[in-house]
mmCIF file of C-alpha atoms in Angstrom:
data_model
loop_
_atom_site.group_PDB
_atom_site.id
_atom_site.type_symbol
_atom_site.label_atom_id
_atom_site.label_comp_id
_atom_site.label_asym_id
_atom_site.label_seq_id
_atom_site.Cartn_x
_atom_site.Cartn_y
_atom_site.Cartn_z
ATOM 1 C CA UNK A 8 80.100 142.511 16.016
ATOM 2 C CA UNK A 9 77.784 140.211 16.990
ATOM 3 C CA UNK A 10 74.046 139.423 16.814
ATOM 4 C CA UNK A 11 72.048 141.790 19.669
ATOM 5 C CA UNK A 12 74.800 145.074 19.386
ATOM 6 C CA UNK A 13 78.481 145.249 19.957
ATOM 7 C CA UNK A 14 80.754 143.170 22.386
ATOM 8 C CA UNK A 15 81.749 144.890 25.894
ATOM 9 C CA UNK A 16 85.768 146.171 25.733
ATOM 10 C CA UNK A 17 87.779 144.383 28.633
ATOM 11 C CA UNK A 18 89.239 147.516 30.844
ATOM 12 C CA UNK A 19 92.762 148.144 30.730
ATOM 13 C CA UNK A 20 95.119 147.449 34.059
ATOM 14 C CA UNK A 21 95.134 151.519 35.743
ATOM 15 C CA UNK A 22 99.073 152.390 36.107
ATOM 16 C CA UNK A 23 100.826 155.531 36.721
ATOM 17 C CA UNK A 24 101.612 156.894 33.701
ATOM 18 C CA UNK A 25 105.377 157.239 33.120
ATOM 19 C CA UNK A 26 105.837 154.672 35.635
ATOM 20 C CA UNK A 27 106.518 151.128 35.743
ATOM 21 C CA UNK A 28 104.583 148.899 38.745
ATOM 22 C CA UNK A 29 107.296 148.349 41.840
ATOM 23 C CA UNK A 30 108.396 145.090 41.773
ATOM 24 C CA UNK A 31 109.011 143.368 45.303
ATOM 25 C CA UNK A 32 112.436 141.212 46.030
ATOM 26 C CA UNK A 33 112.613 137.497 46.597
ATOM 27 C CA UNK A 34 113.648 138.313 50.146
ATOM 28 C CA UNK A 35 111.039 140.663 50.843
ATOM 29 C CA UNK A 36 108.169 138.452 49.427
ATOM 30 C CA UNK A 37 109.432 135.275 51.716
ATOM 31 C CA UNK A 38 109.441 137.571 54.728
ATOM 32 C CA UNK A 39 105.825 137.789 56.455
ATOM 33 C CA UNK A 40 104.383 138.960 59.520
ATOM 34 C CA UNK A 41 104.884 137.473 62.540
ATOM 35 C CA UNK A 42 102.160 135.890 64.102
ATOM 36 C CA UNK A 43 101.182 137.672 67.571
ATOM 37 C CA UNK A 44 102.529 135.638 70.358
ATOM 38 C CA UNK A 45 98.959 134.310 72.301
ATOM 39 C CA UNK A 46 98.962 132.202 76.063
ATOM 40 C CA UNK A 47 97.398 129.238 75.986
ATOM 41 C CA UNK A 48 94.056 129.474 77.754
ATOM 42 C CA UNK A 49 95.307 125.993 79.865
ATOM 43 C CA UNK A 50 98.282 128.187 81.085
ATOM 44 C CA UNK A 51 96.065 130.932 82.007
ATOM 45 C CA UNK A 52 93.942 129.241 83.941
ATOM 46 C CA UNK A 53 96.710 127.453 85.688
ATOM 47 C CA UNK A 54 98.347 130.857 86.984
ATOM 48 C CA UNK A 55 94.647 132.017 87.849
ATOM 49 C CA UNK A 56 94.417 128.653 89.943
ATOM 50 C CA UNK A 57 97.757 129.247 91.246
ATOM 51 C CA UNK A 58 96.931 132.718 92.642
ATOM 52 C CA UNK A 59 93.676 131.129 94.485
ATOM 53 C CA UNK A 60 95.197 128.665 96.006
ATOM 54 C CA UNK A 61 94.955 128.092 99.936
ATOM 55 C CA UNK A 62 97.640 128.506 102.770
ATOM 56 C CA UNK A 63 95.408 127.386 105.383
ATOM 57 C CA UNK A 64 96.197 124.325 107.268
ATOM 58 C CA UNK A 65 93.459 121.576 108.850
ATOM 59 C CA UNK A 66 95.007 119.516 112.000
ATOM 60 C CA UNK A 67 93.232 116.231 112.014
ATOM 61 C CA UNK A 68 90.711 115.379 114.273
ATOM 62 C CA UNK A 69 91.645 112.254 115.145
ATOM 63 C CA UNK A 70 95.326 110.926 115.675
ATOM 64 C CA UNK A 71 96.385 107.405 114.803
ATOM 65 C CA UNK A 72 99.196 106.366 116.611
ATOM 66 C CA UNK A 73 101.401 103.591 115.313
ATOM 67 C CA UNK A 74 101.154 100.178 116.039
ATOM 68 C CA UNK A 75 103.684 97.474 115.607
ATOM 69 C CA UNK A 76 101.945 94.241 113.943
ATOM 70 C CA UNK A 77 103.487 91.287 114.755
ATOM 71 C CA UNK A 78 103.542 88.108 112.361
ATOM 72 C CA UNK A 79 104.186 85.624 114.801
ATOM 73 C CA UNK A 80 107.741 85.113 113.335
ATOM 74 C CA UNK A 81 109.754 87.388 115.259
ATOM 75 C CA UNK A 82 111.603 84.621 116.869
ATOM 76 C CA UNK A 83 112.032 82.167 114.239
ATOM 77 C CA UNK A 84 114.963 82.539 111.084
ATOM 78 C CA UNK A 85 114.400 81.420 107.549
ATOM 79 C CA UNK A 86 116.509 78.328 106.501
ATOM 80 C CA UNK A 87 114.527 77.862 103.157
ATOM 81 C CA UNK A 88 112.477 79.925 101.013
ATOM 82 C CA UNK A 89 110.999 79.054 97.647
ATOM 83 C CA UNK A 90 108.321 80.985 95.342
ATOM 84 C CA UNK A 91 105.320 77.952 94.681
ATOM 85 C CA UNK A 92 101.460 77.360 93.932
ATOM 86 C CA UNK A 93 99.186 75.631 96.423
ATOM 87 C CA UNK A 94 96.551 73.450 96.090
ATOM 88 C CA UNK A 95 94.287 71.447 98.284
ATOM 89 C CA UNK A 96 92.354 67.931 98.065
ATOM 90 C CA UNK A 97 89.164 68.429 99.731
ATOM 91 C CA UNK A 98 85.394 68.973 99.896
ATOM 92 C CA UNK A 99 84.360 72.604 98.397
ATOM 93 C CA UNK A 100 81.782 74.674 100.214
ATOM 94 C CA UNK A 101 79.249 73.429 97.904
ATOM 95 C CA UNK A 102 80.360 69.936 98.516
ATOM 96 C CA UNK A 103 80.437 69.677 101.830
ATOM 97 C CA UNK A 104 79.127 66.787 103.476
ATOM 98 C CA UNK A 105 78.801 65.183 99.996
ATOM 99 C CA UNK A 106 81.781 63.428 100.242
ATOM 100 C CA UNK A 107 82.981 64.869 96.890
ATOM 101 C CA UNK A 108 86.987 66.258 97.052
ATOM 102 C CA UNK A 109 88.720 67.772 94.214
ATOM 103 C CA UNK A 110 92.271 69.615 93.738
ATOM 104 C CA UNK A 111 91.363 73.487 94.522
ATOM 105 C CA UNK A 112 94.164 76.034 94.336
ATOM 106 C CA UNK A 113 95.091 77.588 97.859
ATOM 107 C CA UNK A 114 97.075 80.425 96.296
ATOM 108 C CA UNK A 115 100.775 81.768 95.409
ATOM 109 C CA UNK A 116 102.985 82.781 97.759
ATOM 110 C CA UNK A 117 106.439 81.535 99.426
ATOM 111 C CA UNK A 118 107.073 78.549 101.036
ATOM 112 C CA UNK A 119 109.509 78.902 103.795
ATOM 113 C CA UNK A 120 110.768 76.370 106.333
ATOM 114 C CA UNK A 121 111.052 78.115 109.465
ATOM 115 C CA UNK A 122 112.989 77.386 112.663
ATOM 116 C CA UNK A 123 112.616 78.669 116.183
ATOM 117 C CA UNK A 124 115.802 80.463 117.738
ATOM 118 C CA UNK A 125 114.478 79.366 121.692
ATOM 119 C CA UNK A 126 113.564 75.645 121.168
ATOM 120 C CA UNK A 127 114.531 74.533 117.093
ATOM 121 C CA UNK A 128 111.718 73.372 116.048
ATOM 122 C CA UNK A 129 110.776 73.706 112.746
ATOM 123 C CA UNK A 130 107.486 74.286 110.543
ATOM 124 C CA UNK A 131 106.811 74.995 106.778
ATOM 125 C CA UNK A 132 105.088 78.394 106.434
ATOM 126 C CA UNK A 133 103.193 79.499 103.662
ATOM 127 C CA UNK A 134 101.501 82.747 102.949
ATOM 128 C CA UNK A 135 99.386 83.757 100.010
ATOM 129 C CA UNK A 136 100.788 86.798 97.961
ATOM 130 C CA UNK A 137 99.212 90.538 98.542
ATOM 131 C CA UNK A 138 97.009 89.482 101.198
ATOM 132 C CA UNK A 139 99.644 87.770 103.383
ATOM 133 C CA UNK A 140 96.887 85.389 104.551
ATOM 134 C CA UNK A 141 98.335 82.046 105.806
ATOM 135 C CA UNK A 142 97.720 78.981 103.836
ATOM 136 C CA UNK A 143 99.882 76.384 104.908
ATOM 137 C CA UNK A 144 101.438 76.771 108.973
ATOM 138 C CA UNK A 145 102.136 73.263 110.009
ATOM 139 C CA UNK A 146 105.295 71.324 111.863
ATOM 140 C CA UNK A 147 107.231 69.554 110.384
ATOM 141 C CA UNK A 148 106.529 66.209 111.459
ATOM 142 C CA UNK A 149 109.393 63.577 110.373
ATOM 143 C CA UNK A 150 106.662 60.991 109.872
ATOM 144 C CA UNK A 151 104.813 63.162 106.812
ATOM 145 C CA UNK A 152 106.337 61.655 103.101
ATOM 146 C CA UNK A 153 106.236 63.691 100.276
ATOM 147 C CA UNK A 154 104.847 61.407 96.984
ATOM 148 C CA UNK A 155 105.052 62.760 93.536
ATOM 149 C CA UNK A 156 102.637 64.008 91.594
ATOM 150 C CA UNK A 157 100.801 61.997 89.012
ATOM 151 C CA UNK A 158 101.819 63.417 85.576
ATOM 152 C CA UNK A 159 104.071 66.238 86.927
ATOM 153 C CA UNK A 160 108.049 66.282 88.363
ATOM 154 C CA UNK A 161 107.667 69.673 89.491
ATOM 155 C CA UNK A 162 105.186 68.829 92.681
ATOM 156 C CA UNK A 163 104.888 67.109 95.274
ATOM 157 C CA UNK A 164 101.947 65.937 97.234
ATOM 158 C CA UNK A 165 101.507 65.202 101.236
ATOM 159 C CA UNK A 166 99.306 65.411 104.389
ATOM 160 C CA UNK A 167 100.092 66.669 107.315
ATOM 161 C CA UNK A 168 97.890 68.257 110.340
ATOM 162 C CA UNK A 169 97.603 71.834 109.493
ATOM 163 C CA UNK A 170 96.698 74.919 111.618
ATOM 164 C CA UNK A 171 96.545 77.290 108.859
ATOM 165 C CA UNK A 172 92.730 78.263 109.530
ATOM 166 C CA UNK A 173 92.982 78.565 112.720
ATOM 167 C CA UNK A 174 92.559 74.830 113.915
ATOM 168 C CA UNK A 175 94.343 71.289 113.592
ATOM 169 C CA UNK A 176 92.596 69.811 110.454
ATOM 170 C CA UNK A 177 94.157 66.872 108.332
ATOM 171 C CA UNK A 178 94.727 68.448 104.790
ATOM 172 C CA UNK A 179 96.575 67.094 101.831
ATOM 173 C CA UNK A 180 99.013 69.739 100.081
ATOM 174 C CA UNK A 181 100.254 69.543 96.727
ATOM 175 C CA UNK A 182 103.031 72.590 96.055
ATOM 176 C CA UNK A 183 104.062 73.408 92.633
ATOM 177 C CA UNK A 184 107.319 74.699 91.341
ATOM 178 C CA UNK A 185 108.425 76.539 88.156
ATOM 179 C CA UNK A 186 110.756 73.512 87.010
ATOM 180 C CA UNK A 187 111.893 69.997 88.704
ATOM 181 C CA UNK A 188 115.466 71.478 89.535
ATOM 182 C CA UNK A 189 113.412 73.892 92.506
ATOM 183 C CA UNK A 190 110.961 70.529 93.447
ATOM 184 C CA UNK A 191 114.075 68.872 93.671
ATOM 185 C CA UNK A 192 115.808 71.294 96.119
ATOM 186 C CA UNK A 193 112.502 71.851 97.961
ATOM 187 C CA UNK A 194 112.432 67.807 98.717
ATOM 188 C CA UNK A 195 116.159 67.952 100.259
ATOM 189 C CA UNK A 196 115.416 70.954 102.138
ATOM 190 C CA UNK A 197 112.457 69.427 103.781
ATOM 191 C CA UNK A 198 113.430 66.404 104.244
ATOM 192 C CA UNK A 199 116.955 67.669 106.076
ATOM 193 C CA UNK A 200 114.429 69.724 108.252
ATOM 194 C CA UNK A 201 112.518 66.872 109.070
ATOM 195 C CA UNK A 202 115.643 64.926 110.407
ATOM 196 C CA UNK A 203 116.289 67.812 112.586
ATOM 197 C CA UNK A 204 112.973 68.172 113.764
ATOM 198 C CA UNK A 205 113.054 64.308 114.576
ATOM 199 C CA UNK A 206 116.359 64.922 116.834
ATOM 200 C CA UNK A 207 115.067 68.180 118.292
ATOM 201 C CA UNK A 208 111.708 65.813 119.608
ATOM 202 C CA UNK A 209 114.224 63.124 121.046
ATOM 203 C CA UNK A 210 116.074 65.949 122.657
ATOM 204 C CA UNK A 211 119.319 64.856 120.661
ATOM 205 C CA UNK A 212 120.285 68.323 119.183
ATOM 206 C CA UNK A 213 121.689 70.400 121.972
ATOM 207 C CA UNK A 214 122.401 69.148 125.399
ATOM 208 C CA UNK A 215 123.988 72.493 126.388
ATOM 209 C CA UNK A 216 127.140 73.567 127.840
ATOM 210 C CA UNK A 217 126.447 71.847 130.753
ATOM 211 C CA UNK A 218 126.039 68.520 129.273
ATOM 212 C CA UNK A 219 122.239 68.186 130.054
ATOM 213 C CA UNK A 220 122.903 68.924 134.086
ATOM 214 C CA UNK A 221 120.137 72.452 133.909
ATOM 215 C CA UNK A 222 117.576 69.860 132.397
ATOM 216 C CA UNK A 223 118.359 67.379 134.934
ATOM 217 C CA UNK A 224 117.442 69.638 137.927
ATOM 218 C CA UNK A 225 114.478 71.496 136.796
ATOM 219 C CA UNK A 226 113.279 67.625 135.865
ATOM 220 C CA UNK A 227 114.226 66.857 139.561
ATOM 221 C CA UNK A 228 112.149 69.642 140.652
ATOM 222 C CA UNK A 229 109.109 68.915 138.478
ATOM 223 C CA UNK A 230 109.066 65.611 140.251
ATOM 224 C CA UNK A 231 109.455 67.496 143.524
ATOM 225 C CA UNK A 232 106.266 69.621 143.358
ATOM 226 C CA UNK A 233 103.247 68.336 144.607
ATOM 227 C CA UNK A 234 99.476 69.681 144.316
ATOM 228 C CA UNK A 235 97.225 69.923 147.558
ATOM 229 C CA UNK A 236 95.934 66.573 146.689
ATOM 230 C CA UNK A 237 99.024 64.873 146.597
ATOM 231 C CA UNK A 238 99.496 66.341 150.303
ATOM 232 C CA UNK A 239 96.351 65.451 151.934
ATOM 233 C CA UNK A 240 96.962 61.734 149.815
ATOM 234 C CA UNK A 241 100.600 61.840 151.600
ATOM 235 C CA UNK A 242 99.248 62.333 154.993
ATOM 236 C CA UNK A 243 96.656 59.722 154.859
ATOM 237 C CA UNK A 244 99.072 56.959 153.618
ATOM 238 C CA UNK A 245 101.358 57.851 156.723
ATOM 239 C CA UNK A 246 98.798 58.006 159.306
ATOM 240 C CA UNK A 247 97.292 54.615 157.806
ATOM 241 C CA UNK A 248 101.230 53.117 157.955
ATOM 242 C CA UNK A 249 100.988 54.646 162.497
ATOM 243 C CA UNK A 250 98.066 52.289 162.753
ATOM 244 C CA UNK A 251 99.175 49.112 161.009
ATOM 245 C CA UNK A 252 102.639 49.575 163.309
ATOM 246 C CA UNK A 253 100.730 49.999 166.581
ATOM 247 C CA UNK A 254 100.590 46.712 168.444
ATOM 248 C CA UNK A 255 97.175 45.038 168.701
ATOM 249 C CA UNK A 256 95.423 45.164 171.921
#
């Protein structure tokens, strides 16, 4: 006993009397209940979605036939194509009128040498990536000299009349490649067209089956047509040539 009375008795565990507490298996005491199967609430909603959804159908109001775009390059074949960079030497739109030119980049896209099926002439076509807008479109005149590029053996650098924005304007081009070997092969390719080019414009490339005779008579009847001009000139000249024949009175 202690100070203040005696101590509290702990109470005894209750059991049936004459029997011993049931004991459950290993088996038994793993085994639990199964948790009640639940649908998402994202599933729900998607059959409750699929349910409302619409069968009607809307005709447009406006129909949009198709339209076939032309590029311009219907009638021309590819006889070189190469991935490159751009760039231009000129005044910016800042600098304009200043005098002031730098190197500005033009844009990515492929260069291709292009020649026409009718007549064989060639031109170097450029257009920039995603946009398709042209950025180079010029012949290829046999007089233009590619120069390398100061510091670099992967570009080359050359003017040439250009018509890429719309009118002739002198521009200097500079192309870059991804390695020399592609500059390289880009130089032979444009060069060779420019030899062709120069025998196309001396009219040295195909005479024809006919050896040049069609050419001959449509020249002969070039020479043959006259404007109303050249008539009334005509008759003039002959009536002038009656009165110097007539004998003087």
């Amino acid at each position: 006993q202690g100070r203040g009375g005696p101590l509290p008795r702990r109470p005894r565990r209750q059991t049936t009397p004459g029997k011993p507490p049931i004991k459950m298996s290993e088996e038994e005491a793993k085994t639990e209940t199964p948790p009640t199967e639940e649908k998402p609430a994202k599933e729900e909603k998607k059959e409750e979605v699929a349910e409302e959804e619409s069968t009607a159908t809307f005709e447009p109001v406006v129909k949009l036939e198709e339209v076939e775009v032309k590029s311009g390059e219907e009638d021309e074949e590819v006889i070189y194509d190469v991935r490159a960079k751009c760039f231009i030497f000129g005044e910016t739109l800042l600098d304009k009128g200043t005098g002031k030119k730098t190197w500005r980049e033009r844009g990515i896209g492929q260069a291709r040498i292009l020649r026409h099926r009718e007549h064989s002439r060639l031109r170097i076509l450029m257009r920039q990536e995603k946009t398709m807008k042209v950025i180079v479109n010029h012949a290829l005149d046999p007089r233009i000299k590619l120069e390398p590029n100061a510091g670099s053996d992967r570009s080359w650098v050359w003017s040439a009349f250009d018509f890429a924005e719309g009118e002739l304007l002198e521009t200097v081009f500079a192309l870059r490649f991804v390695d020399s070997d592609i500059a390289n092969e880009f130089k032979e390719a444009f060069e060779k067209g420019q030899k062709e080019m120069e025998s196309v414009l001396a009219g040295e490339d195909n005479p024809g089956e006919d050896g040049g005779a069609a050419a001959d008579e449509a020249a002969e009847a070039l020479a043959g047509l006259k404007t109303g001009d050249d008539k009334e000139d005509g008759e003039e000249a002959a009536k002038a040539k009656e009165e110097e024949e007539k004998p003087a009175e």
